[in-house]
Short mmCIF file of C-alpha atoms and ligand atoms in Angstrom, two decimals:
data_model
loop_
_atom_site.label_atom_id
_atom_site.label_comp_id
_atom_site.label_asym_id
_atom_site.label_seq_id
_atom_site.Cartn_x
_atom_site.Cartn_y
_atom_site.Cartn_z
CA UNK X 1 -3.87 -41.25 6.31
CA UNK X 2 -4.56 -37.70 4.95
CA UNK X 3 -4.23 -34.59 7.09
CA UNK X 4 -5.43 -31.30 5.60
CA UNK X 5 -4.34 -28.09 7.18
CA UNK X 6 -6.28 -24.99 6.08
CA UNK X 7 -4.17 -21.82 6.15
CA UNK X 8 -0.42 -21.49 5.76
CA UNK X 9 0.21 -18.91 8.49
CA UNK X 10 2.32 -19.34 11.62
CA UNK X 11 0.02 -21.91 13.14
CA UNK X 12 -0.66 -23.82 9.89
CA UNK X 13 2.89 -24.15 8.81
CA UNK X 14 4.06 -25.29 12.36
CA UNK X 15 1.09 -27.74 12.38
CA UNK X 16 2.00 -29.09 9.02
CA UNK X 17 5.71 -29.52 9.81
CA UNK X 18 4.85 -31.25 13.15
CA UNK X 19 2.27 -33.47 11.66
CA UNK X 20 4.43 -34.55 8.64
CA UNK X 21 7.39 -35.20 10.96
CA UNK X 22 5.18 -37.39 13.21
CA UNK X 23 3.65 -39.18 10.31
CA UNK X 24 7.10 -40.14 9.10
CA UNK X 25 7.72 -41.94 12.34
CA UNK X 26 4.61 -44.09 11.85
CA UNK X 27 4.04 -47.06 9.64
CA UNK X 28 1.71 -46.72 6.56
CA UNK X 29 1.10 -44.04 3.80
CA UNK X 30 0.41 -40.60 4.80
CA UNK X 31 -0.19 -37.19 3.18
CA UNK X 32 0.00 -33.82 4.93
CA UNK X 33 -1.24 -30.98 2.79
CA UNK X 34 -1.56 -27.22 3.66
CA UNK X 35 -4.02 -25.25 1.56
CA UNK X 36 -3.41 -21.47 1.36
CA UNK X 37 -5.48 -18.93 -0.60
CA UNK X 38 -2.65 -16.47 -0.96
CA UNK X 39 -0.01 -17.02 -3.55
CA UNK X 40 2.57 -16.67 -0.88
CA UNK X 41 2.72 -18.65 2.50
CA UNK X 42 2.91 -16.79 5.93
CA UNK X 43 1.89 -13.37 4.61
CA UNK X 44 1.42 -11.98 8.11
CA UNK X 45 4.72 -13.30 9.08
CA UNK X 46 6.21 -11.26 6.33
CA UNK X 47 4.49 -7.98 7.33
CA UNK X 48 4.79 -8.68 11.08
CA UNK X 49 6.85 -6.40 13.44
CA UNK X 50 7.29 -3.81 10.71
CA UNK X 51 8.86 -6.52 8.51
CA UNK X 52 11.22 -7.51 11.23
CA UNK X 53 8.90 -10.27 12.71
CA UNK X 54 8.74 -10.25 16.55
CA UNK X 55 8.86 -14.15 16.80
CA UNK X 56 8.29 -14.60 20.50
CA UNK X 57 8.90 -13.02 23.86
CA UNK X 58 11.91 -13.69 26.08
CA UNK X 59 10.01 -15.05 29.12
CA UNK X 60 8.66 -18.33 30.47
CA UNK X 61 5.23 -19.88 29.74
CA UNK X 62 3.75 -17.86 32.70
CA UNK X 63 4.70 -14.61 31.07
CA UNK X 64 2.99 -15.66 27.78
CA UNK X 65 -0.15 -16.83 29.61
CA UNK X 66 -0.35 -13.43 31.45
CA UNK X 67 -0.43 -11.60 28.09
CA UNK X 68 -3.60 -13.47 27.09
CA UNK X 69 -5.53 -12.51 30.21
CA UNK X 70 -8.56 -14.89 30.84
CA UNK X 71 -7.63 -17.01 27.80
CA UNK X 72 -4.12 -17.55 29.00
CA UNK X 73 -4.65 -20.71 31.11
CA UNK X 74 -5.92 -22.47 28.01
CA UNK X 75 -2.23 -22.23 26.58
CA UNK X 76 -0.73 -23.95 29.63
CA UNK X 77 -0.28 -27.39 28.13
CA UNK X 78 0.70 -26.24 24.68
CA UNK X 79 3.33 -23.78 26.22
CA UNK X 80 4.64 -26.72 28.36
CA UNK X 81 5.26 -28.57 25.11
CA UNK X 82 6.53 -25.69 22.95
CA UNK X 83 7.69 -22.90 25.27
CA UNK X 84 9.22 -19.48 24.02
CA UNK X 85 12.74 -20.97 24.65
CA UNK X 86 11.87 -23.88 22.37
CA UNK X 87 10.65 -21.60 19.48
CA UNK X 88 13.89 -19.63 19.75
CA UNK X 89 15.88 -22.94 19.58
CA UNK X 90 13.88 -24.07 16.61
CA UNK X 91 14.49 -21.06 14.54
CA UNK X 92 18.13 -21.03 15.56
CA UNK X 93 18.46 -24.61 14.43
CA UNK X 94 16.87 -23.66 11.09
CA UNK X 95 19.58 -20.97 10.60
CA UNK X 96 17.78 -18.04 12.02
CA UNK X 97 19.81 -16.43 14.61
CA UNK X 98 17.84 -14.28 17.08
CA UNK X 99 18.34 -11.25 19.32
CA UNK X 100 16.37 -10.12 22.35
CA UNK X 101 15.65 -6.35 22.52
CA UNK X 102 15.47 -4.63 25.99
CA UNK X 103 11.58 -4.88 25.89
CA UNK X 104 11.93 -8.73 25.90
CA UNK X 105 10.75 -8.87 22.27
CA UNK X 106 12.73 -11.70 20.14
CA UNK X 107 13.58 -10.70 16.60
CA UNK X 108 15.70 -12.52 13.96
CA UNK X 109 19.15 -10.92 14.15
CA UNK X 110 19.03 -10.11 10.40
CA UNK X 111 15.78 -8.04 11.19
CA UNK X 112 14.17 -9.67 8.22
CA UNK X 113 10.80 -11.39 8.51
CA UNK X 114 11.49 -13.08 5.19
CA UNK X 115 14.17 -15.10 6.95
CA UNK X 116 11.67 -16.34 9.51
CA UNK X 117 8.97 -17.15 6.87
CA UNK X 118 11.49 -18.81 4.56
CA UNK X 119 12.93 -20.95 7.37
CA UNK X 120 9.48 -22.09 8.55
CA UNK X 121 8.37 -22.82 4.97
CA UNK X 122 11.55 -24.90 4.31
CA UNK X 123 11.16 -26.75 7.51
CA UNK X 124 7.59 -27.62 6.61
CA UNK X 125 8.38 -28.91 3.14
CA UNK X 126 11.48 -30.72 4.33
CA UNK X 127 9.34 -32.53 6.90
CA UNK X 128 7.36 -33.89 4.09
CA UNK X 129 4.28 -31.59 3.98
CA UNK X 130 2.97 -30.22 0.61
CA UNK X 131 2.08 -26.53 0.57
CA UNK X 132 -0.53 -25.69 -2.06
CA UNK X 133 -0.79 -21.98 -2.72
CA UNK X 134 -3.52 -19.97 -4.41
CA UNK X 135 -6.22 -22.43 -3.19
CA UNK X 136 -9.24 -21.03 -1.43
CA UNK X 137 -11.23 -23.42 0.88
CA UNK X 138 -14.93 -22.78 0.49
CA UNK X 139 -16.35 -25.27 3.19
CA UNK X 140 -15.45 -28.26 5.36
CA UNK X 141 -17.91 -30.92 5.72
CA UNK X 142 -18.24 -34.22 7.64
CA UNK X 143 -18.15 -37.18 5.47
CA UNK X 144 -18.81 -40.21 7.57
CA UNK X 145 -15.66 -40.62 9.66
CA UNK X 146 -13.73 -38.47 7.34
CA UNK X 147 -13.97 -34.91 6.09
CA UNK X 148 -14.54 -33.26 2.65
CA UNK X 149 -12.72 -30.14 2.15
CA UNK X 150 -14.20 -28.17 -0.66
CA UNK X 151 -12.05 -25.83 -2.51
CA UNK X 152 -12.46 -23.30 -5.49
CA UNK X 153 -10.82 -25.88 -7.74
CA UNK X 154 -12.21 -29.27 -6.41
CA UNK X 155 -12.69 -31.27 -3.29
CA UNK X 156 -10.17 -33.17 -1.09
CA UNK X 157 -10.95 -36.01 1.32
CA UNK X 158 -9.17 -36.00 4.66
CA UNK X 159 -8.94 -38.10 7.75
CA UNK X 160 -7.95 -35.12 9.94
CA UNK X 161 -8.46 -31.44 9.35
CA UNK X 162 -6.51 -28.76 11.17
CA UNK X 163 -8.16 -25.30 10.85
CA UNK X 164 -5.56 -22.54 11.12
CA UNK X 165 -7.40 -19.94 8.93
CA UNK X 166 -6.68 -17.06 11.25
CA UNK X 167 -9.07 -14.28 12.23
CA UNK X 168 -10.59 -11.22 10.64
CA UNK X 169 -7.78 -8.66 11.12
CA UNK X 170 -6.05 -7.19 8.13
CA UNK X 171 -8.75 -8.56 5.85
CA UNK X 172 -6.59 -7.22 2.82
CA UNK X 173 -4.15 -10.24 3.50
CA UNK X 174 -7.03 -12.72 2.92
CA UNK X 175 -7.96 -13.22 6.61
CA UNK X 176 -11.76 -12.43 6.26
CA UNK X 177 -12.94 -14.85 8.95
CA UNK X 178 -14.45 -17.68 6.78
CA UNK X 179 -13.25 -20.16 9.31
CA UNK X 180 -15.95 -19.07 11.81
CA UNK X 181 -18.64 -20.17 9.35
CA UNK X 182 -17.09 -23.67 9.07
CA UNK X 183 -16.69 -23.97 12.80
CA UNK X 184 -20.29 -22.91 13.31
CA UNK X 185 -21.62 -25.61 10.81
CA UNK X 186 -19.80 -28.06 13.15
CA UNK X 187 -21.85 -26.77 16.07
CA UNK X 188 -18.96 -24.58 17.58
CA UNK X 189 -19.87 -21.50 19.41
CA UNK X 190 -17.99 -18.28 18.28
CA UNK X 191 -17.32 -15.77 20.85
CA UNK X 192 -18.23 -12.42 19.28
CA UNK X 193 -15.19 -11.27 17.19
CA UNK X 194 -13.82 -7.74 17.68
CA UNK X 195 -10.63 -5.80 16.65
CA UNK X 196 -7.72 -6.13 19.18
CA UNK X 197 -4.17 -4.62 19.15
CA UNK X 198 -5.73 -1.85 17.10
CA UNK X 199 -5.06 1.94 17.15
CA UNK X 200 -7.51 4.03 18.88
CA UNK X 201 -9.58 6.95 17.58
CA UNK X 202 -10.32 9.97 19.68
CA UNK X 203 -8.34 12.77 21.36
CA UNK X 204 -8.60 16.53 21.80
CA UNK X 205 -7.77 18.85 18.88
CA UNK X 206 -4.50 19.83 20.63
CA UNK X 207 -3.58 16.15 20.70
CA UNK X 208 -4.02 15.74 16.95
CA UNK X 209 -1.73 18.74 16.43
CA UNK X 210 1.07 16.94 18.04
CA UNK X 211 0.51 13.81 15.81
CA UNK X 212 3.80 11.96 15.39
CA UNK X 213 5.07 12.65 18.96
CA UNK X 214 6.16 9.41 20.44
CA UNK X 215 6.84 8.60 24.08
CA UNK X 216 9.01 5.68 25.11
CA UNK X 217 8.29 5.13 28.72
CA UNK X 218 4.73 5.97 29.79
CA UNK X 219 1.81 3.97 31.24
CA UNK X 220 -1.73 3.80 29.81
CA UNK X 221 -4.48 3.05 32.32
CA UNK X 222 -7.94 1.81 31.42
CA UNK X 223 -10.70 2.56 34.04
CA UNK X 224 -14.34 1.31 33.99
CA UNK X 225 -16.88 4.10 34.09
CA UNK X 226 -19.07 3.39 37.08
CA UNK X 227 -22.84 3.15 36.66
CA UNK X 228 -24.71 6.25 37.91
CA UNK X 229 -24.71 6.43 41.65
CA UNK X 230 -21.76 3.90 41.87
CA UNK X 231 -18.36 4.82 43.17
CA UNK X 232 -15.43 4.97 40.79
CA UNK X 233 -13.02 1.96 40.87
CA UNK X 234 -9.76 2.71 42.86
CA UNK X 235 -7.72 0.52 40.60
CA UNK X 236 -7.57 0.51 36.72
CA UNK X 237 -8.93 -2.40 34.89
CA UNK X 238 -5.61 -2.68 32.99
CA UNK X 239 -2.24 -0.84 33.07
CA UNK X 240 0.19 -1.14 30.23
CA UNK X 241 3.69 0.48 30.47
CA UNK X 242 5.78 1.15 27.35
CA UNK X 243 5.69 3.25 24.13
CA UNK X 244 2.86 5.47 22.96
CA UNK X 245 2.19 7.58 19.89
CA UNK X 246 -0.13 10.50 19.24
CA UNK X 247 -1.72 10.14 15.74
CA UNK X 248 -3.79 12.38 13.60
CA UNK X 249 -6.86 10.30 14.51
CA UNK X 250 -6.02 9.40 18.16
CA UNK X 251 -3.52 7.06 19.71
CA UNK X 252 -1.18 4.23 18.71
CA UNK X 253 1.94 2.54 19.90
CA UNK X 254 2.29 -0.66 21.97
CA UNK X 255 0.51 0.68 25.12
CA UNK X 256 -2.57 2.07 23.30
CA UNK X 257 -2.81 -1.03 21.15
CA UNK X 258 -2.47 -3.31 24.11
CA UNK X 259 -5.40 -1.77 25.96
CA UNK X 260 -7.56 -1.68 22.86
CA UNK X 261 -8.85 -5.18 23.30
CA UNK X 262 -10.30 -4.21 26.63
CA UNK X 263 -12.11 -1.25 25.08
CA UNK X 264 -13.57 -3.25 22.26
CA UNK X 265 -14.59 -6.08 24.66
CA UNK X 266 -16.60 -3.54 26.67
CA UNK X 267 -18.57 -3.07 23.40
CA UNK X 268 -18.91 0.66 23.81
CA UNK X 269 -16.13 3.19 24.34
CA UNK X 270 -18.09 5.28 26.89
CA UNK X 271 -17.97 2.28 29.25
CA UNK X 272 -14.28 2.79 29.80
CA UNK X 273 -11.91 5.75 30.40
CA UNK X 274 -8.31 5.96 29.44
CA UNK X 275 -5.66 8.05 31.15
CA UNK X 276 -1.98 8.45 30.41
CA UNK X 277 0.71 8.65 33.01
CA UNK X 278 3.57 10.56 31.42
CA UNK X 279 5.97 9.96 34.26
CA UNK X 280 5.25 6.58 35.64
CA UNK X 281 8.38 6.55 37.88
CA UNK X 282 7.13 9.45 39.95
CA UNK X 283 4.00 9.50 42.17
CA UNK X 284 1.43 12.22 41.78
CA UNK X 285 2.52 13.65 45.08
CA UNK X 286 6.10 13.80 43.91
CA UNK X 287 5.13 15.61 40.78
CA UNK X 288 3.12 18.18 42.62
CA UNK X 289 5.87 18.88 45.09
CA UNK X 290 8.35 19.24 42.28
CA UNK X 291 6.08 22.08 40.93
CA UNK X 292 5.89 23.67 44.35
CA UNK X 293 9.57 23.52 44.99
CA UNK X 294 10.37 24.82 41.46
CA UNK X 295 7.99 27.75 42.07
CA UNK X 296 9.89 28.60 45.27
CA UNK X 297 13.47 27.86 44.05
CA UNK X 298 13.27 28.46 40.34
CA UNK X 299 10.76 31.20 39.85
CA UNK X 300 12.34 32.55 36.76
CA UNK X 301 12.59 29.20 34.92
CA UNK X 302 10.02 28.51 32.13
CA UNK X 303 7.74 25.68 32.88
CA UNK X 304 7.92 24.12 29.47
CA UNK X 305 11.81 24.12 29.63
CA UNK X 306 11.53 22.28 32.98
CA UNK X 307 9.06 19.81 31.74
CA UNK X 308 11.26 18.90 28.82
CA UNK X 309 13.47 16.90 31.32
CA UNK X 310 10.60 14.37 31.19
CA UNK X 311 8.58 14.89 27.99
CA UNK X 312 9.24 16.13 24.39
CA UNK X 313 9.11 19.77 23.72
CA UNK X 314 5.95 19.53 21.43
CA UNK X 315 4.01 17.73 24.07
CA UNK X 316 5.36 20.13 26.89
CA UNK X 317 4.26 23.12 24.93
CA UNK X 318 0.84 21.58 24.16
CA UNK X 319 0.13 20.66 27.70
CA UNK X 320 1.23 24.02 28.97
CA UNK X 321 -1.10 25.79 26.57
CA UNK X 322 -4.09 23.53 27.46
CA UNK X 323 -3.40 24.18 31.17
CA UNK X 324 -3.40 27.95 30.56
CA UNK X 325 0.26 28.24 31.32
CA UNK X 326 1.68 28.82 27.83
CA UNK X 327 5.15 30.48 28.07
CA UNK X 328 4.80 30.92 31.96
CA UNK X 329 7.66 30.87 34.33
CA UNK X 330 7.14 28.98 37.65
CA UNK X 331 6.67 32.34 39.37
CA UNK X 332 3.83 33.16 36.96
CA UNK X 333 2.12 29.79 37.57
CA UNK X 334 -1.27 30.01 39.07
CA UNK X 335 -2.50 27.44 41.47
CA UNK X 336 -5.15 26.28 39.02
CA UNK X 337 -2.62 25.95 36.16
CA UNK X 338 -0.15 24.05 38.54
CA UNK X 339 -2.85 21.59 39.51
CA UNK X 340 -3.93 21.04 35.83
CA UNK X 341 -0.40 20.55 34.74
CA UNK X 342 0.45 17.92 37.40
CA UNK X 343 -2.72 16.16 36.61
CA UNK X 344 -1.96 16.27 32.94
CA UNK X 345 1.45 14.73 33.59
CA UNK X 346 0.13 11.90 35.79
CA UNK X 347 -3.54 11.33 34.76
CA UNK X 348 -3.91 12.99 31.16
CA UNK X 349 -7.40 11.99 30.00
CA UNK X 350 -7.46 10.29 26.61
CA UNK X 351 -10.88 10.56 25.18
CA UNK X 352 -11.66 7.51 22.93
CA UNK X 353 -14.58 7.42 20.42
CA UNK X 354 -13.64 4.13 18.66
CA UNK X 355 -10.87 2.12 16.96
CA UNK X 356 -9.46 1.79 13.43
CA UNK X 357 -11.39 -1.52 13.14
CA UNK X 358 -10.26 -4.79 11.67
CA UNK X 359 -8.61 -3.09 8.77
CA UNK X 360 -5.85 -1.91 11.21
CA UNK X 361 -6.14 -4.51 14.03
CA UNK X 362 -3.09 -6.76 14.42
CA UNK X 363 -5.25 -9.52 15.84
CA UNK X 364 -8.92 -10.65 16.27
CA UNK X 365 -10.40 -10.78 19.78
CA UNK X 366 -13.11 -13.48 20.21
CA UNK X 367 -13.23 -16.61 18.02
CA UNK X 368 -13.85 -20.27 18.55
CA UNK X 369 -14.87 -20.76 22.11
CA UNK X 370 -12.01 -22.40 24.19
CA UNK X 371 -14.47 -24.49 26.16
CA UNK X 372 -15.09 -26.51 23.08
CA UNK X 373 -11.39 -27.29 22.31
CA UNK X 374 -9.20 -29.77 24.25
CA UNK X 375 -6.19 -27.61 25.37
CA UNK X 376 -3.91 -30.74 25.52
CA UNK X 377 -4.50 -31.64 21.87
CA UNK X 378 -6.36 -28.72 20.13
CA UNK X 379 -8.87 -31.22 18.98
CA UNK X 380 -12.47 -30.15 18.88
CA UNK X 381 -14.51 -31.56 21.71
CA UNK X 382 -17.51 -31.69 19.42
CA UNK X 383 -16.14 -33.27 16.28
CA UNK X 384 -13.28 -36.01 16.49
CA UNK X 385 -10.62 -35.53 13.97
CA UNK X 386 -11.09 -31.72 13.77
CA UNK X 387 -8.40 -29.63 15.25
CA UNK X 388 -8.28 -25.86 15.64
CA UNK X 389 -5.14 -23.70 16.32
CA UNK X 390 -3.98 -20.04 16.11
CA UNK X 391 -5.80 -16.91 15.88
CA UNK X 392 -9.08 -18.44 14.89
CA UNK X 393 -9.36 -19.43 18.68
CA UNK X 394 -10.74 -16.91 21.13
CA UNK X 395 -7.25 -15.85 22.08
CA UNK X 396 -5.64 -12.37 21.73
CA UNK X 397 -2.48 -11.42 23.51
CA UNK X 398 -0.40 -8.17 23.92
CA UNK X 399 2.09 -6.83 21.48
CA UNK X 400 5.48 -8.37 21.95
CA UNK X 401 5.66 -11.63 20.08
CA UNK X 402 3.01 -13.25 22.31
CA UNK X 403 0.59 -13.82 19.37
CA UNK X 404 3.14 -15.72 17.23
CA UNK X 405 4.13 -17.81 20.29
CA UNK X 406 0.38 -18.75 20.73
CA UNK X 407 0.18 -19.67 17.06
CA UNK X 408 3.23 -21.81 17.12
CA UNK X 409 2.46 -23.64 20.32
CA UNK X 410 -1.18 -24.42 19.48
CA UNK X 411 -0.20 -25.20 15.77
CA UNK X 412 2.53 -27.65 17.06
CA UNK X 413 0.26 -29.50 19.53
CA UNK X 414 -2.54 -29.77 16.85
CA UNK X 415 -0.09 -31.15 14.30
CA UNK X 416 1.34 -33.63 16.78
CA UNK X 417 -2.02 -35.00 17.86
CA UNK X 418 -3.68 -34.89 14.46
CA UNK X 419 -0.87 -37.29 13.41
CA UNK X 420 -1.06 -39.37 16.64
CA UNK X 421 -4.61 -40.11 16.62
CA UNK X 422 -4.27 -41.66 13.25
CA UNK X 423 -4.26 -45.11 15.11
C1 FAD G 1 0.61 -5.85 10.73
C2 FAD G 1 0.69 -6.97 11.69
C3 FAD G 1 1.84 -7.09 12.41
C4 FAD G 1 2.02 -8.23 13.36
N1 FAD G 1 3.16 -8.37 14.04
C5 FAD G 1 3.27 -9.40 14.99
C6 FAD G 1 4.52 -9.53 15.54
O1 FAD G 1 5.65 -8.99 15.25
N2 FAD G 1 4.56 -10.57 16.47
C7 FAD G 1 3.42 -11.33 16.80
O2 FAD G 1 3.59 -12.13 17.62
N3 FAD G 1 2.29 -11.18 16.17
C8 FAD G 1 2.12 -10.18 15.28
N4 FAD G 1 1.03 -10.08 14.57
C9 FAD G 1 -0.04 -11.01 14.82
C10 FAD G 1 0.16 -12.28 14.05
O3 FAD G 1 0.50 -11.98 12.84
C11 FAD G 1 -0.98 -13.29 14.13
O4 FAD G 1 -1.28 -13.57 15.54
C12 FAD G 1 -0.54 -14.60 13.58
O5 FAD G 1 -0.29 -14.39 12.16
C13 FAD G 1 -1.71 -15.69 13.67
O6 FAD G 1 -1.31 -16.89 12.99
P1 FAD G 1 -2.31 -17.84 12.33
O7 FAD G 1 -1.56 -18.81 11.56
O8 FAD G 1 -3.31 -18.26 13.38
O9 FAD G 1 -3.16 -16.94 11.30
P2 FAD G 1 -2.70 -16.17 10.05
O10 FAD G 1 -1.24 -15.82 10.10
O11 FAD G 1 -3.70 -15.11 9.78
O12 FAD G 1 -2.87 -17.29 8.90
C14 FAD G 1 -4.05 -17.72 8.38
C15 FAD G 1 -3.93 -18.09 6.90
O13 FAD G 1 -5.06 -18.77 6.55
C16 FAD G 1 -5.29 -18.35 5.20
N5 FAD G 1 -6.78 -18.63 4.90
C17 FAD G 1 -7.81 -17.86 5.49
N6 FAD G 1 -8.89 -18.24 4.97
C18 FAD G 1 -8.69 -19.24 3.94
C19 FAD G 1 -9.39 -20.04 3.03
N7 FAD G 1 -10.73 -19.95 2.95
N8 FAD G 1 -8.63 -20.85 2.27
C20 FAD G 1 -7.44 -20.93 2.26
N9 FAD G 1 -6.67 -20.26 3.18
C21 FAD G 1 -7.17 -19.43 3.92
C22 FAD G 1 -4.94 -16.86 5.23
O14 FAD G 1 -4.75 -16.46 3.83
C23 FAD G 1 -3.73 -16.88 6.12
O15 FAD G 1 -2.52 -17.11 5.38
C24 FAD G 1 0.90 -9.04 13.44
C25 FAD G 1 -0.35 -8.90 12.85
C26 FAD G 1 -0.41 -7.96 11.87
C27 FAD G 1 -1.60 -7.80 11.10
#
């Protein structure tokens, strides 16, 4: 019994460890091999979370599913088998102590992604899997009931193949999307791939001038732009609370990146509109009446100084300048400027012209159609013996450890079942 796993990322290493452990419980000879084109395993684990590796999110399976939108229900069974708590327990048992941040993100207590990668690699090897580095898979073909995995340095025959070759994001790491071609050759449909969790390009000149300004607690809203003659939607398509960053090209930070997938899914940035709520804890009416009251009670106070109770100085100055209220006191504030300022604080329009593309996307949206994969086993519904897990699937979640959780859970289930169906 030969199981070949293509790609030694989070999904592939987890699949290999699980398959090798399950094979050891069964009678007969078996070999579990992971093939990885890079000279290092788990390159994305190493670079993840600013080299701190946000392993998972401190929530139940429902919280993980929510982060994947429409694709979330596909993960139900895999998360029932390996929920976030089990991932934390596994890493703790491998000697990686973890900490939960106030945002719910789970990191190794050492803040070193290397510790996570090393623990997972050790776990895989100790379970009995071989990890072959520096080997590029060129194609995977059916060979009767078996598979032929063609590599740059020869062929390998396999009873089962688990494809965990990732998506197209950060192609510099080796993830250039070769797996989609192999899946197509097996008859699988590929939902059009697009960058997700990617910084956005756009913004007014004054926004670029405040590049580097970070906001910790704001809310980005995405609205669909109505067809001509149709009414605007009353509710946003998506709202993401959290951190935000103005960049020299546009916007970044968790909220901007979280909403990027909705924008790329729409296919054309003019189909959506973005607004930034700088004071999510106050309603628009509360902000407006705060301005009115300040005008009456605090006429001599400078507007910028007052706004600094809520937002950083550089942003307060830029907003005031844009609203025509630079250096104004409340008493000097015109009605037009007052309305513009309160609109800016609650519904600041964020023009978007595009994204930084796959080069800077943390994950790939689209991928192998979920309809063609059994969510209980990760086995292809078209090709028996072929398993598919991780980012190559049409799954992309928010920032916060959700994507590794998905890779771990789907990889685990694929490994377990690839070994089980050996019969
Ligand atoms: C900068 C950055 C930071 C991130 N931070 C986080 C984070 O903190 N938390 C989080 O949850 N998610 C994070 N992500 C997302 C996360 O890294 C991915 O969701 C996750 O790595 C997907 O795992 P995977 O195993 O499916 O694919 P990958 O990790 O991409 O692994 C696929 C592997 O397959 C190999 N491969 C591809 N083609 C071939 C071939 N032809 N032959 C042999 N090998 C091949 C690749 O080299 C790669 O090693 C981050 C992503 C990036 C880019």
